[in-house]
mmCIF file of C-alpha atoms in Angstrom:
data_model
loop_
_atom_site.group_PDB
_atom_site.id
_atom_site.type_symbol
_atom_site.label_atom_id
_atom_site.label_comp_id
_atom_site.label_asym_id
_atom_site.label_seq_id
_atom_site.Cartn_x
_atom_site.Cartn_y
_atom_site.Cartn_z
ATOM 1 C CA UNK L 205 0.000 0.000 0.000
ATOM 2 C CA UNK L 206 1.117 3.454 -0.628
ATOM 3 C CA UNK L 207 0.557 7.084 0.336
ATOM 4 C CA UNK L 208 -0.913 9.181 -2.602
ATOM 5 C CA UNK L 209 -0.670 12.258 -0.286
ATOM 6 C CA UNK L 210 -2.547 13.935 2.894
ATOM 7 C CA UNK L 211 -3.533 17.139 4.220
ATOM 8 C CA UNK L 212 -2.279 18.021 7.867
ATOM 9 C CA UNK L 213 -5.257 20.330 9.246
ATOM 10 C CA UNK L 214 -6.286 21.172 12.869
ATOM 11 C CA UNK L 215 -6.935 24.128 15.574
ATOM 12 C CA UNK L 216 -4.248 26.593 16.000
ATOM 13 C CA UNK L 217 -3.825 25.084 19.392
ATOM 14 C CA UNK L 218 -2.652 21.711 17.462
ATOM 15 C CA UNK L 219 -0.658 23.219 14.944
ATOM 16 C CA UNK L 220 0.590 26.194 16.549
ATOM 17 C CA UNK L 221 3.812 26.949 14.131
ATOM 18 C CA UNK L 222 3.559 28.080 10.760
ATOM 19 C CA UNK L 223 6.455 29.878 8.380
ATOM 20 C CA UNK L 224 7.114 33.678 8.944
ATOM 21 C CA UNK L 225 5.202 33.271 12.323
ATOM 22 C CA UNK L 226 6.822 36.807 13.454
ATOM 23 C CA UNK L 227 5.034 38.345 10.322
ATOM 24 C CA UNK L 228 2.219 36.919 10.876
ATOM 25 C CA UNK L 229 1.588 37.818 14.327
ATOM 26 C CA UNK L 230 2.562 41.442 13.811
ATOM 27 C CA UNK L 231 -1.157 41.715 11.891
ATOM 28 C CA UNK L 232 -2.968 38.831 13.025
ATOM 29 C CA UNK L 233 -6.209 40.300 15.089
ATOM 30 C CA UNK L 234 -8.827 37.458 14.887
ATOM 31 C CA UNK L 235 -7.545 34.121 15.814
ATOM 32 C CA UNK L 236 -9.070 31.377 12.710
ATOM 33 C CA UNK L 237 -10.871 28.565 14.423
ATOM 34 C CA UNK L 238 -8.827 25.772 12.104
ATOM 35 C CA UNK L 239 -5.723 25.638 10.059
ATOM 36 C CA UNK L 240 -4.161 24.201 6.959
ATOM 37 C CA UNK L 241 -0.714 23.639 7.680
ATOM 38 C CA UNK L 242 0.147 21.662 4.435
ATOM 39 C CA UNK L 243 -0.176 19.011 2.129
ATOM 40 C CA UNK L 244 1.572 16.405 0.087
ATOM 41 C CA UNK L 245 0.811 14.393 -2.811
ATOM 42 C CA UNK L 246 3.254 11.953 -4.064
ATOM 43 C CA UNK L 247 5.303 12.529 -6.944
ATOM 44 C CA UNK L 248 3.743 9.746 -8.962
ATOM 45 C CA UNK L 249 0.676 11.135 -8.430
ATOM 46 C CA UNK L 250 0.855 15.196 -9.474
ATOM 47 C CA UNK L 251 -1.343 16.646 -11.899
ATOM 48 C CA UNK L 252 -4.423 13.861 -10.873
ATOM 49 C CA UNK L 253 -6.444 15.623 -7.999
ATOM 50 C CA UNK L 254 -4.662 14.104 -5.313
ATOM 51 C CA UNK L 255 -4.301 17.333 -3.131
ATOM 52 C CA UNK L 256 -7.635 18.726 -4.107
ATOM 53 C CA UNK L 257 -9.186 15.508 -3.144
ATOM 54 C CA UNK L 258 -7.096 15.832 0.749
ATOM 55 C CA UNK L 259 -8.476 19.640 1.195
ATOM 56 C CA UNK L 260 -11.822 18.828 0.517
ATOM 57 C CA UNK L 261 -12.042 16.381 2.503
ATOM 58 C CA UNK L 262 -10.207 18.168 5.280
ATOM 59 C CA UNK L 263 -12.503 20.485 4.530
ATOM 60 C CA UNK L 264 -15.330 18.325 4.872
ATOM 61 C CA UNK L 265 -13.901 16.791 8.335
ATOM 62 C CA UNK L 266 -13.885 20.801 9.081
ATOM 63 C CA UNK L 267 -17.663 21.302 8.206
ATOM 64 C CA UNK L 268 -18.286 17.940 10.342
ATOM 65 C CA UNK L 269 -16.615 19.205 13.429
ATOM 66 C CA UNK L 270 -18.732 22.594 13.520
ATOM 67 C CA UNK L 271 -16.863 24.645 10.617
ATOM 68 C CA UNK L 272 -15.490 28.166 11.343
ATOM 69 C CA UNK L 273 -12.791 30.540 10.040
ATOM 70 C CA UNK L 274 -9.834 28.096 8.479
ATOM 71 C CA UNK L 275 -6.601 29.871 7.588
ATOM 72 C CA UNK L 276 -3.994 28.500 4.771
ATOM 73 C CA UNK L 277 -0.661 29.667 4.031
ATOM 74 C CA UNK L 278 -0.300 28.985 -0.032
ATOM 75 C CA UNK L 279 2.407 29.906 -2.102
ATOM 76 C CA UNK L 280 2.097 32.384 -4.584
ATOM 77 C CA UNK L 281 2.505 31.021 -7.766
ATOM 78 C CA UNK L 282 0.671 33.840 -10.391
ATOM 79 C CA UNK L 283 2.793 36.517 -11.427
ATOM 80 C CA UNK L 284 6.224 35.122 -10.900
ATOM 81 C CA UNK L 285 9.194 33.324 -11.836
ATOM 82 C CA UNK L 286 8.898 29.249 -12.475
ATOM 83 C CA UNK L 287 10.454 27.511 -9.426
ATOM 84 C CA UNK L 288 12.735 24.584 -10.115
ATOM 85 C CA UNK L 289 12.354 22.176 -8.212
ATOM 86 C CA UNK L 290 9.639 23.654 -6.352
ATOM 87 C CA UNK L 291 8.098 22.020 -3.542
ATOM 88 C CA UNK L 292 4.798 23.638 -2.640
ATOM 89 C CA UNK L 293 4.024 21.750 1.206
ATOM 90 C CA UNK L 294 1.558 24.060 1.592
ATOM 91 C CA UNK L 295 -0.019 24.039 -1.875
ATOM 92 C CA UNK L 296 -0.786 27.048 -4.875
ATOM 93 C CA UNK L 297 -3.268 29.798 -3.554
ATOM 94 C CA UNK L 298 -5.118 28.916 -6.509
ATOM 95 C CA UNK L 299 -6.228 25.230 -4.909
ATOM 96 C CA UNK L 300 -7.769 27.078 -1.834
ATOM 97 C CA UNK L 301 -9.247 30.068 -4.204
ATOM 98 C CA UNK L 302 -11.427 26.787 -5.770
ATOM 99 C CA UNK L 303 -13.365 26.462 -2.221
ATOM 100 C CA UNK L 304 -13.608 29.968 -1.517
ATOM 101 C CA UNK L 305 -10.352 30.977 0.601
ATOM 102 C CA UNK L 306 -9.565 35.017 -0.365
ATOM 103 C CA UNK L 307 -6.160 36.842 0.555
ATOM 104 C CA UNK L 308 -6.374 38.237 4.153
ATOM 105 C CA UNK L 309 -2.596 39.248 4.599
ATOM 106 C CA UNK L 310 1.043 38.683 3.113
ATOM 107 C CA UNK L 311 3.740 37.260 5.646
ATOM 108 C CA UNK L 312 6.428 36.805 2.935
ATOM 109 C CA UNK L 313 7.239 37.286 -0.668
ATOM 110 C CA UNK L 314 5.522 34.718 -2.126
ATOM 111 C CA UNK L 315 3.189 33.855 1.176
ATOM 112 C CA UNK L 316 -0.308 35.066 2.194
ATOM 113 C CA UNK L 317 -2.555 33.916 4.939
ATOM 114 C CA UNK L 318 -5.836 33.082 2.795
ATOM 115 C CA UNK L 319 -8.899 32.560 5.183
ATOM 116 C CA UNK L 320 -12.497 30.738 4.585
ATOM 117 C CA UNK L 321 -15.356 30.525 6.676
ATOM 118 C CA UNK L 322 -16.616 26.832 6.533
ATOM 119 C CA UNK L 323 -20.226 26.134 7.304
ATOM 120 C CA UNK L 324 -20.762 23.509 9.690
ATOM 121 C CA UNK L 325 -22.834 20.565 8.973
ATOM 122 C CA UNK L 326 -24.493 17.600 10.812
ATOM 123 C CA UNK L 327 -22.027 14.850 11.026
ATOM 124 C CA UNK L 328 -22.469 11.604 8.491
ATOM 125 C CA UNK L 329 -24.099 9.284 10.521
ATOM 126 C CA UNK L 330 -22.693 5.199 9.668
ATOM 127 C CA UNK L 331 -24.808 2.286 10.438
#
């Protein structure tokens, strides 16, 4: 069996350090109530879905466990230079613009905090 990649989510309590914390901090005024730290999908398996597929359904998990504000910390990958060799652990801003995440703040160069509110929903229910 192998690992066609994951998406590491949780409350800010769980995943408390994220990259350019200091810049972050300096503008941060409403705590989110979940975050996307990063993903993976294996090399084999780029280009297919794999990551969109992991944030939905952390996503989903998300919506199950009483939604809220979710912060992600994408790379910026419009309007500059191709990256060799580029690994993107916490995924293109345009993946989270497809469910609805919108700029909030930049903390580095090529890094934003992007923010979503998720709607909470009942939980599935399994016989």
């Amino acid at each position: 069996m192998s690992v066609w990649g994951w998406c590491q989510y949780g409350t800010p309590a769980e995943l408390p350090n994220i990259n350019n914390k200091k810049k972050y901090d300096v503008a941060a005024e409403d705590p989110p109530t979940w975050r996307i730290g990063c993903i993976f999908t294996a090399s084999k398996h780029r280009g297919q879905g794999v990551a969109r597929a992991a944030v939905k359904a952390a996503l989903d998990a998300i919506a199950r466990a009483g939604g809220g504000i979710v912060e992600a910390y994408p790379e910026q990958t419009a309007e500059r230079p191709p990256q060799r060799g580029a690994y993107l652990h916490t995924g293109p801003e345009a993946l989270y613009e497809q469910f609805g995440f919108v700029r909030d703040r930049k903390i580095a160069k090529w890094r934003w905090v992007m923010r979503a509110d998720v709607t909470a929903t009942a939980p599935v229910r399994r016989r």
